[in-house]
CSV table of C-alpha atoms in Angstrom, one decimal:
chain,number,residue,atom,x,y,z
A,1,MET,CA,-56.8,-57.5,-89.7
A,2,ALA,CA,-53.5,-59.4,-89.2
A,3,GLY,CA,-51.1,-59.4,-92.1
A,4,THR,CA,-52.2,-56.0,-93.6
A,5,ALA,CA,-49.5,-53.6,-94.8
A,6,GLY,CA,-49.9,-51.2,-91.9
A,7,THR,CA,-49.9,-53.7,-89.0
A,8,PRO,CA,-46.8,-53.2,-86.9
A,9,GLY,CA,-44.6,-56.3,-86.4
A,10,THR,CA,-46.0,-58.2,-89.4
A,11,PRO,CA,-43.4,-59.7,-91.8
A,12,ARG,CA,-44.3,-57.3,-94.6
A,13,VAL,CA,-43.7,-54.3,-92.3
A,14,LEU,CA,-40.4,-55.7,-91.0
A,15,ARG,CA,-39.2,-56.4,-94.5
A,16,ALA,CA,-40.1,-52.8,-95.5
A,17,MET,CA,-38.2,-51.5,-92.5
A,18,ASN,CA,-35.1,-53.5,-93.5
A,19,ASP,CA,-35.5,-52.4,-97.1
A,20,ARG,CA,-35.6,-48.7,-96.1
A,21,ALA,CA,-32.5,-49.2,-93.8
A,22,ALA,CA,-30.6,-50.7,-96.7
A,23,LEU,CA,-31.6,-47.9,-99.1
A,24,ASP,CA,-30.6,-45.3,-96.6
A,25,LEU,CA,-27.2,-46.9,-96.2
A,26,LEU,CA,-26.7,-47.0,-100.0
A,27,LEU,CA,-27.6,-43.3,-100.1
A,28,GLU,CA,-25.1,-42.6,-97.4
A,29,HIS,CA,-22.2,-44.8,-98.5
A,30,GLY,CA,-22.7,-45.2,-102.2
A,31,GLN,CA,-21.9,-48.6,-103.7
A,32,LEU,CA,-22.0,-51.5,-101.1
A,33,SER,CA,-21.7,-55.3,-101.4
A,34,ARG,CA,-24.3,-57.7,-100.0
A,35,THR,CA,-21.9,-58.7,-97.2
A,36,ARG,CA,-21.3,-55.1,-96.2
A,37,ILE,CA,-25.1,-54.3,-96.2
A,38,GLY,CA,-25.6,-57.4,-94.1
A,39,LYS,CA,-23.0,-56.2,-91.5
A,40,LEU,CA,-24.3,-52.7,-91.4
A,41,THR,CA,-28.0,-53.8,-91.0
A,42,GLY,CA,-27.3,-56.8,-88.9
A,43,LEU,CA,-29.1,-59.1,-91.4
A,44,SER,CA,-27.9,-62.6,-92.3
A,45,LYS,CA,-26.4,-63.2,-95.7
A,46,PRO,CA,-29.5,-65.0,-97.0
A,47,THR,CA,-31.8,-62.3,-95.7
A,48,ALA,CA,-29.6,-59.6,-97.2
A,49,SER,CA,-29.6,-61.4,-100.6
A,50,GLN,CA,-33.4,-61.7,-100.5
A,51,LEU,CA,-33.6,-58.0,-99.7
A,52,LEU,CA,-31.3,-56.9,-102.6
A,53,ALA,CA,-33.2,-59.2,-105.0
A,54,ARG,CA,-36.5,-57.6,-103.9
A,55,LEU,CA,-35.2,-54.1,-104.3
A,56,GLU,CA,-33.6,-54.8,-107.6
A,57,ALA,CA,-36.9,-56.3,-108.9
A,58,ALA,CA,-38.7,-53.2,-107.7
A,59,GLY,CA,-36.3,-51.0,-109.6
A,60,LEU,CA,-34.9,-49.3,-106.5
A,61,VAL,CA,-31.4,-50.6,-106.7
A,62,LEU,CA,-29.0,-51.6,-109.5
A,63,ALA,CA,-26.2,-54.1,-109.6
A,64,THR,CA,-23.2,-52.0,-110.7
A,65,GLY,CA,-19.6,-53.3,-110.6
A,66,THR,CA,-17.7,-55.7,-108.5
A,67,THR,CA,-15.0,-55.3,-105.8
A,68,GLU,CA,-11.5,-55.5,-107.0
A,69,GLY,CA,-8.0,-55.7,-105.5
A,70,ARG,CA,-9.0,-57.8,-102.5
A,71,PRO,CA,-8.3,-61.5,-101.7
A,72,GLY,CA,-10.9,-64.0,-102.7
A,73,PRO,CA,-13.7,-63.7,-105.3
A,74,ASN,CA,-15.0,-60.3,-106.4
A,75,ALA,CA,-18.2,-59.3,-104.7
A,76,GLN,CA,-21.2,-57.8,-106.6
A,77,LEU,CA,-21.8,-54.1,-105.7
A,78,TYR,CA,-25.2,-52.4,-105.5
A,79,GLU,CA,-26.3,-48.8,-105.5
A,80,VAL,CA,-29.6,-46.9,-105.4
A,81,ASN,CA,-31.1,-46.6,-108.9
A,82,PRO,CA,-30.9,-42.9,-109.5
A,83,THR,CA,-33.8,-43.0,-112.0
A,84,ALA,CA,-36.2,-44.5,-109.5
A,85,ALA,CA,-37.7,-41.0,-109.0
A,86,TYR,CA,-37.0,-37.3,-109.5
A,87,ALA,CA,-37.7,-34.3,-107.4
A,88,ALA,CA,-37.6,-30.6,-108.2
A,89,GLY,CA,-37.1,-27.3,-106.3
A,90,LEU,CA,-37.7,-23.6,-107.1
A,91,ASP,CA,-36.1,-20.6,-105.5
A,92,VAL,CA,-38.3,-17.5,-106.1
A,93,THR,CA,-37.1,-13.9,-105.7
A,94,PRO,CA,-38.5,-10.7,-107.3
A,95,GLU,CA,-35.6,-10.8,-109.8
A,96,ARG,CA,-35.5,-14.4,-110.9
A,97,ILE,CA,-36.7,-18.0,-110.4
A,98,LEU,CA,-34.0,-20.7,-110.0
A,99,ALA,CA,-35.2,-24.2,-110.8
A,100,ALA,CA,-33.4,-27.6,-110.4
A,101,VAL,CA,-34.2,-31.3,-110.8
A,102,SER,CA,-32.5,-33.9,-108.7
A,103,ASP,CA,-32.5,-37.7,-109.1
A,104,ILE,CA,-33.4,-39.8,-106.0
A,105,THR,CA,-29.8,-39.9,-104.9
A,106,GLY,CA,-29.7,-36.1,-104.5
A,107,ARG,CA,-27.6,-35.5,-107.6
A,108,THR,CA,-28.7,-32.4,-109.5
A,109,VAL,CA,-29.4,-33.4,-113.1
A,110,GLY,CA,-30.8,-30.2,-114.6
A,111,SER,CA,-31.1,-26.5,-113.7
A,112,TYR,CA,-32.5,-23.4,-115.2
A,113,GLU,CA,-32.7,-19.7,-114.3
A,114,LEU,CA,-35.7,-17.6,-115.5
A,115,PRO,CA,-35.2,-13.8,-115.1
A,116,THR,CA,-38.3,-12.0,-113.7
A,117,PRO,CA,-37.3,-8.3,-113.6
A,118,GLY,CA,-39.7,-5.4,-113.0
A,119,ARG,CA,-42.3,-4.5,-110.5
A,120,ARG,CA,-45.0,-6.0,-112.6
A,121,PRO,CA,-44.6,-9.5,-113.9
A,122,SER,CA,-44.4,-9.7,-117.6
A,123,GLN,CA,-46.0,-13.1,-117.5
A,124,PRO,CA,-48.6,-14.6,-115.0
A,125,VAL,CA,-46.9,-16.4,-112.1
A,126,VAL,CA,-48.2,-19.8,-113.2
A,127,ARG,CA,-46.5,-19.3,-116.6
A,128,GLN,CA,-43.3,-18.2,-114.8
A,129,VAL,CA,-43.3,-21.3,-112.6
A,130,THR,CA,-44.0,-23.8,-115.4
A,131,ASP,CA,-41.4,-22.2,-117.7
A,132,ALA,CA,-38.8,-22.3,-115.0
A,133,LEU,CA,-39.6,-25.9,-114.1
A,134,ASP,CA,-39.7,-26.9,-117.8
A,135,GLY,CA,-36.3,-25.4,-118.3
A,136,ALA,CA,-34.8,-27.5,-115.6
A,137,VAL,CA,-36.7,-30.6,-116.7
A,138,LYS,CA,-35.5,-30.1,-120.3
A,139,ALA,CA,-31.9,-29.6,-119.1
A,140,ALA,CA,-32.2,-33.0,-117.3
A,141,GLY,CA,-33.5,-34.7,-120.4
A,142,LEU,CA,-36.8,-35.5,-118.7
A,143,ALA,CA,-40.5,-34.6,-119.1
A,144,ARG,CA,-42.6,-32.7,-116.6
A,145,ASP,CA,-44.5,-35.8,-115.7
A,146,ASP,CA,-41.2,-37.5,-114.6
A,147,VAL,CA,-41.0,-35.2,-111.5
A,148,HIS,CA,-42.4,-36.9,-108.4
A,149,ARG,CA,-42.7,-33.7,-106.2
A,150,LEU,CA,-42.0,-30.0,-106.4
A,151,VAL,CA,-41.1,-27.7,-103.5
A,152,ILE,CA,-41.2,-23.9,-104.1
A,153,GLY,CA,-39.3,-21.5,-101.8
A,154,THR,CA,-40.5,-17.9,-101.6
A,155,PRO,CA,-40.0,-15.0,-99.3
A,156,GLY,CA,-42.7,-14.7,-96.7
A,157,ALA,CA,-45.1,-17.6,-96.2
A,158,PHE,CA,-48.4,-18.8,-97.5
A,159,ASP,CA,-50.9,-18.5,-94.6
A,160,PRO,CA,-52.3,-22.1,-94.0
A,161,ASN,CA,-55.6,-20.5,-93.0
A,162,THR,CA,-56.2,-18.4,-96.1
A,163,GLY,CA,-53.8,-19.7,-98.7
A,164,ARG,CA,-52.5,-16.1,-99.3
A,165,LEU,CA,-48.9,-15.1,-99.3
A,166,ARG,CA,-47.9,-12.9,-96.4
A,167,TYR,CA,-44.8,-11.0,-95.3
A,168,ALA,CA,-43.6,-10.6,-98.9
A,169,SER,CA,-45.3,-7.6,-100.5
A,170,HIS,CA,-42.2,-7.1,-102.6
A,171,LEU,CA,-42.9,-10.3,-104.6
A,172,PRO,CA,-45.1,-9.2,-107.5
A,173,GLY,CA,-47.9,-11.4,-108.9
A,174,TRP,CA,-47.8,-13.9,-106.0
A,175,HIS,CA,-50.7,-12.5,-104.0
A,176,THR,CA,-53.8,-13.4,-106.0
A,177,PRO,CA,-56.4,-15.4,-104.0
A,178,ALA,CA,-56.6,-18.3,-106.5
A,179,LEU,CA,-52.8,-18.7,-107.1
A,180,LEU,CA,-52.4,-22.0,-105.3
A,181,ASP,CA,-55.4,-23.5,-107.1
A,182,GLU,CA,-54.1,-22.3,-110.4
A,183,LEU,CA,-50.6,-23.8,-109.8
A,184,ALA,CA,-52.2,-27.1,-108.7
A,185,ALA,CA,-54.2,-27.3,-111.9
A,186,ALA,CA,-51.2,-26.5,-114.1
A,187,LEU,CA,-48.7,-28.9,-112.5
A,188,PRO,CA,-49.0,-32.7,-112.6
A,189,MET,CA,-47.1,-33.4,-109.4
A,190,PRO,CA,-47.8,-32.6,-105.7
A,191,VAL,CA,-46.5,-29.1,-104.9
A,192,GLU,CA,-45.3,-27.8,-101.5
A,193,TYR,CA,-44.6,-24.2,-100.6
A,194,GLU,CA,-42.0,-23.1,-98.0
A,195,ASN,CA,-40.4,-20.0,-96.7
A,196,ASP,CA,-37.0,-19.4,-98.3
A,197,VAL,CA,-35.1,-19.0,-95.0
A,198,ASN,CA,-36.8,-22.2,-93.7
A,199,LEU,CA,-35.4,-24.0,-96.7
A,200,VAL,CA,-31.9,-22.7,-95.9
A,201,ALA,CA,-32.3,-24.2,-92.5
A,202,VAL,CA,-33.3,-27.6,-94.1
A,203,ALA,CA,-30.1,-27.5,-96.2
A,204,GLU,CA,-27.9,-26.7,-93.2
A,205,GLN,CA,-29.5,-29.4,-91.1
A,206,ARG,CA,-29.1,-32.1,-93.7
A,207,LEU,CA,-25.9,-31.0,-95.4
A,208,GLY,CA,-24.2,-28.3,-93.4
A,209,ALA,CA,-23.3,-26.6,-90.1
A,210,ALA,CA,-26.5,-27.8,-88.3
A,211,ARG,CA,-26.1,-31.5,-89.0
A,212,GLY,CA,-26.9,-33.5,-85.8
A,213,HIS,CA,-28.6,-30.6,-84.1
A,214,GLU,CA,-32.3,-30.8,-83.0
A,215,ASP,CA,-32.6,-27.2,-81.8
A,216,PHE,CA,-31.1,-24.2,-83.6
A,217,VAL,CA,-31.8,-20.8,-85.0
A,218,LEU,CA,-30.7,-19.8,-88.5
A,219,LEU,CA,-30.3,-16.1,-89.0
A,220,TRP,CA,-30.3,-15.1,-92.7
A,221,ASN,CA,-29.2,-11.7,-94.1
A,222,GLU,CA,-29.2,-11.1,-97.8
A,223,GLY,CA,-32.1,-9.5,-99.7
A,224,GLY,CA,-34.0,-9.5,-96.4
A,225,LEU,CA,-33.3,-10.3,-92.8
A,226,GLY,CA,-35.1,-13.4,-91.5
A,227,ALA,CA,-34.7,-16.4,-89.3
A,228,ALA,CA,-35.7,-20.1,-89.2
A,229,LEU,CA,-36.5,-21.8,-86.0
A,230,VAL,CA,-35.9,-25.6,-85.6
A,231,LEU,CA,-37.2,-27.0,-82.4
A,232,GLY,CA,-37.1,-30.7,-81.6
A,233,GLY,CA,-35.7,-31.4,-85.1
A,234,ARG,CA,-38.7,-29.7,-86.8
A,235,LEU,CA,-39.3,-26.3,-88.4
A,236,HIS,CA,-41.5,-24.1,-86.3
A,237,ARG,CA,-43.7,-22.1,-88.7
A,238,GLY,CA,-46.3,-20.5,-86.4
A,239,TRP,CA,-50.0,-20.0,-86.8
A,240,THR,CA,-49.8,-17.9,-90.0
A,241,GLY,CA,-46.5,-19.3,-91.3
A,242,GLY,CA,-44.7,-16.1,-90.1
A,243,ALA,CA,-42.5,-17.6,-87.4
A,244,GLY,CA,-39.0,-16.3,-88.0
A,245,GLU,CA,-40.0,-13.1,-89.7
A,246,VAL,CA,-37.5,-11.3,-87.4
A,247,GLY,CA,-37.0,-8.4,-89.8
A,248,PHE,CA,-40.3,-7.0,-88.3
A,249,LEU,CA,-38.9,-7.3,-84.7
A,250,PRO,CA,-38.9,-3.9,-82.8
A,251,VAL,CA,-35.4,-3.4,-81.4
A,252,PRO,CA,-33.4,-0.7,-79.6
A,253,GLY,CA,-31.4,1.6,-81.8
A,254,THR,CA,-34.0,2.4,-84.5
A,255,PRO,CA,-37.3,4.2,-84.5
A,256,LEU,CA,-40.5,2.1,-84.3
A,257,VAL,CA,-41.7,1.1,-87.7
A,258,ARG,CA,-45.5,1.1,-87.7
A,259,GLN,CA,-47.8,-0.7,-90.2
A,260,VAL,CA,-44.8,-3.1,-90.9
A,261,THR,CA,-46.7,-5.2,-93.4
A,262,LYS,CA,-47.2,-2.2,-95.6
A,263,ALA,CA,-43.7,-1.0,-95.2
A,264,ASN,CA,-42.4,-4.6,-95.6
A,265,SER,CA,-39.8,-3.8,-93.0
A,266,GLY,CA,-39.4,-3.4,-89.3
A,267,GLY,CA,-36.9,-2.4,-86.6
A,268,TYR,CA,-34.4,-5.2,-86.9
A,269,GLN,CA,-34.4,-5.0,-90.7
A,270,GLU,CA,-33.7,-1.2,-90.5
A,271,LEU,CA,-31.0,-1.7,-87.9
A,272,ALA,CA,-29.1,-4.7,-89.3
A,273,GLY,CA,-30.5,-5.7,-92.7
A,274,SER,CA,-28.3,-5.6,-95.7
A,275,GLN,CA,-29.6,-2.2,-96.8
A,276,ALA,CA,-28.3,-0.7,-93.5
A,277,ILE,CA,-24.6,-1.7,-94.1
A,278,PRO,CA,-23.9,0.7,-97.1
A,279,ARG,CA,-25.6,3.4,-95.2
A,280,LEU,CA,-23.5,2.7,-92.1
A,281,ALA,CA,-20.3,2.7,-94.2
A,282,ARG,CA,-21.1,6.2,-95.5
A,283,GLU,CA,-22.0,7.5,-92.0
A,284,ILE,CA,-18.6,6.5,-90.6
A,285,GLY,CA,-16.8,8.0,-93.6
A,286,MET,CA,-15.7,4.9,-95.5
A,287,PRO,CA,-14.4,5.8,-99.0
A,288,SER,CA,-15.5,3.9,-102.1
A,289,VAL,CA,-18.8,2.5,-100.8
A,290,PRO,CA,-20.1,0.2,-103.6
A,291,SER,CA,-23.1,1.5,-105.6
A,292,THR,CA,-24.3,-2.0,-106.7
A,293,PRO,CA,-27.6,-3.3,-105.4
A,294,TYR,CA,-27.6,-3.1,-101.6
A,295,ALA,CA,-27.4,-6.8,-100.9
A,296,GLU,CA,-24.3,-7.1,-103.2
A,297,ALA,CA,-22.8,-3.9,-101.8
A,298,ALA,CA,-23.3,-5.1,-98.2
A,299,ALA,CA,-21.6,-8.4,-98.9
A,300,THR,CA,-18.7,-6.6,-100.6
A,301,LEU,CA,-18.3,-4.2,-97.7
A,302,VAL,CA,-18.4,-6.9,-95.1
A,303,GLU,CA,-15.9,-9.1,-97.0
A,304,ARG,CA,-13.5,-6.2,-97.4
A,305,ALA,CA,-13.8,-5.2,-93.8
A,306,ALA,CA,-13.1,-8.8,-92.6
A,307,GLY,CA,-10.1,-9.1,-94.9
A,308,GLU,CA,-8.4,-5.7,-94.3
A,309,ASP,CA,-7.6,-4.7,-90.7
A,310,THR,CA,-8.1,-0.9,-90.7
A,311,ALA,CA,-9.7,1.4,-88.1
A,312,LEU,CA,-12.8,2.0,-90.3
A,313,ASN,CA,-13.2,-1.6,-91.2
A,314,ARG,CA,-13.0,-2.6,-87.5
A,315,LEU,CA,-15.6,0.1,-86.7
A,316,LEU,CA,-17.9,-1.2,-89.5
A,317,LEU,CA,-17.7,-4.8,-88.4
A,318,GLN,CA,-18.0,-4.0,-84.7
A,319,THR,CA,-21.1,-1.8,-85.2
A,320,TYR,CA,-22.7,-4.4,-87.5
A,321,ALA,CA,-21.9,-7.2,-85.0
A,322,THR,CA,-23.6,-5.2,-82.2
A,323,ARG,CA,-26.6,-4.5,-84.3
A,324,LEU,CA,-26.9,-8.2,-85.2
A,325,ALA,CA,-26.5,-9.3,-81.6
A,326,THR,CA,-29.2,-6.8,-80.4
A,327,GLY,CA,-31.9,-8.8,-82.3
A,328,LEU,CA,-30.4,-12.2,-81.7
A,329,ALA,CA,-30.5,-11.5,-77.9
A,330,SER,CA,-34.3,-11.4,-78.1
A,331,LEU,CA,-34.4,-14.7,-80.0
A,332,VAL,CA,-32.0,-16.4,-77.6
A,333,SER,CA,-33.8,-15.2,-74.6
A,334,VAL,CA,-37.1,-16.7,-75.7
A,335,LEU,CA,-35.9,-19.8,-77.5
A,336,ASP,CA,-32.6,-20.7,-75.7
A,337,PRO,CA,-31.3,-22.6,-78.8
A,338,GLU,CA,-28.3,-24.9,-78.7
A,339,LEU,CA,-26.9,-23.4,-81.9
A,340,VAL,CA,-27.2,-20.2,-84.0
A,341,VAL,CA,-26.2,-20.5,-87.7
A,342,LEU,CA,-25.3,-17.3,-89.6
A,343,SER,CA,-26.2,-17.5,-93.3
A,344,GLY,CA,-26.8,-15.3,-96.2
A,345,ALA,CA,-24.2,-13.3,-98.1
A,346,SER,CA,-24.2,-10.3,-95.7
A,347,LEU,CA,-23.2,-12.7,-92.8
A,348,THR,CA,-21.1,-15.4,-94.5
A,349,ALA,CA,-18.9,-12.7,-96.1
A,350,GLY,CA,-17.6,-11.7,-92.7
A,351,GLY,CA,-16.5,-15.3,-92.0
A,352,GLU,CA,-14.9,-16.1,-88.7
A,353,VAL,CA,-14.0,-12.5,-87.9
A,354,LEU,CA,-17.6,-11.3,-87.9
A,355,ARG,CA,-18.8,-14.5,-86.2
A,356,ALA,CA,-16.4,-14.0,-83.3
A,357,LEU,CA,-17.6,-10.4,-82.9
A,358,VAL,CA,-21.2,-11.3,-82.8
A,359,GLN,CA,-20.5,-14.2,-80.4
A,360,SER,CA,-18.7,-11.8,-78.0
A,361,GLU,CA,-21.5,-9.2,-78.2
A,362,LEU,CA,-24.3,-11.9,-77.7
A,363,GLU,CA,-22.6,-13.2,-74.6
A,364,GLU,CA,-22.9,-9.8,-73.0
A,365,LEU,CA,-26.5,-9.2,-74.2
A,366,ALA,CA,-28.1,-12.6,-73.7
A,367,ALA,CA,-28.5,-14.8,-70.5
A,368,SER,CA,-27.7,-18.0,-72.3
A,369,ARG,CA,-24.8,-18.6,-74.6
A,370,PRO,CA,-25.5,-20.6,-77.7
A,371,ARG,CA,-22.7,-21.5,-80.1
A,372,LEU,CA,-22.5,-19.4,-83.2
A,373,VAL,CA,-21.3,-20.9,-86.5
A,374,VAL,CA,-21.2,-19.8,-90.1
A,375,GLY,CA,-23.3,-21.7,-92.5
A,376,ASP,CA,-21.7,-24.3,-94.7
A,377,VAL,CA,-24.1,-24.4,-97.7
A,378,HIS,CA,-23.0,-21.6,-99.9
A,379,GLU,CA,-24.2,-22.3,-103.4
A,380,HIS,CA,-27.9,-21.5,-103.8
A,381,PRO,CA,-28.9,-22.6,-100.3
A,382,VAL,CA,-32.6,-21.9,-100.8
A,383,LEU,CA,-32.7,-24.1,-103.9
A,384,ARG,CA,-30.7,-26.8,-102.2
A,385,GLY,CA,-33.1,-26.8,-99.2
A,386,ALA,CA,-36.1,-27.0,-101.6
A,387,LEU,CA,-34.5,-30.1,-103.3
A,388,GLU,CA,-33.7,-31.7,-99.9
A,389,SER,CA,-37.3,-31.1,-98.7
A,390,ALA,CA,-38.7,-32.6,-101.9
A,391,LEU,CA,-36.4,-35.5,-101.8
A,392,ALA,CA,-37.2,-36.4,-98.2
A,393,THR,CA,-40.9,-36.8,-99.0
A,394,THR,CA,-40.2,-38.5,-102.4
A,395,ARG,CA,-38.0,-41.1,-100.7
A,396,ASP,CA,-40.5,-41.8,-98.0
A,397,GLU,CA,-43.1,-42.5,-100.7
A,398,VAL,CA,-40.9,-44.3,-103.3
A,399,PHE,CA,-38.9,-46.3,-100.8
A,400,ASN,CA,-42.0,-47.6,-99.0
A,401,THR,CA,-42.1,-51.3,-100.0
A,402,SER,CA,-44.8,-52.3,-97.5
A,403,ARG,CA,-47.6,-51.6,-100.0
């Protein structure tokens, strides 16, 4: 029926489109005047005034200060109301859960870390999740019901066909059949689950090295070796959610790993994963190999090798670069991406030195030549991606004024 909220071209839909355009501009630029919003959107001054009045009445924008230091009368400035909605994200590893809450503008207003050591969880997973979330919510001065949406990032992926977590046997307590139902019953907001490396790709696409790119591969190397595949601007997750689990990829240079899901490892993980770097350092005779947990030791070794030009350091980096390029060549041959982003501490620690070595090796091993870059999102990239993912859906819902 003409005039309904969902009918394209109706005044209500056109107004909603203008409203969203103005809100996105305010998110991008911060405070803007009515005149500036009109120029950026192409709307007349009266229409821009009506739009801002409508958004202010809906609680989506606030009149803040006024322009100063310019000829003529001061102009009223507007900004997105940061309290219009809140979103939350969780980054889950076997050792801890990081939680954070963001307001609608993307500013983190509360965070919390819940340690979860040990092979057997001391608390049920549902209790761990709610405790971590409540810690961040409390730090933000909010209540759990104030959170509009939650995105949880984990290793592996929840199979959309069965609801079971796959590819992450090292994450204790997260494999019970009814877990998702139990979490849904315990949490008052919609909850989404996403692979941790996919969330790093979301963060890099929105905030970092992959901004403006529709097709790219992100290679992650920290606690585990994984990849995220972004095709046509969208994450490719695969039939079971396992797209990008490249640690299981059979590659030259290492024996075949059979029953990979039980081993929770594969050829590429054994060849170039973080645990292989301290082992390689010992094999080539490097002194003072760190004895800290392997992911930290690997990052320390790579950072040291990139910063000190010695024969052993060059050998370590060159061998590591060759191993990385061996697996990347298979991905590049199949996907032909525009860009490859290197992320995770065992890659970013090598900086430009390691990136250039991997680029050189890849150009000899692969038919196409994507550009390699080092990731820009360094502080808790999984958590940042979870927040960005939750915010994107929250904004789509809260900023929709056509209803």
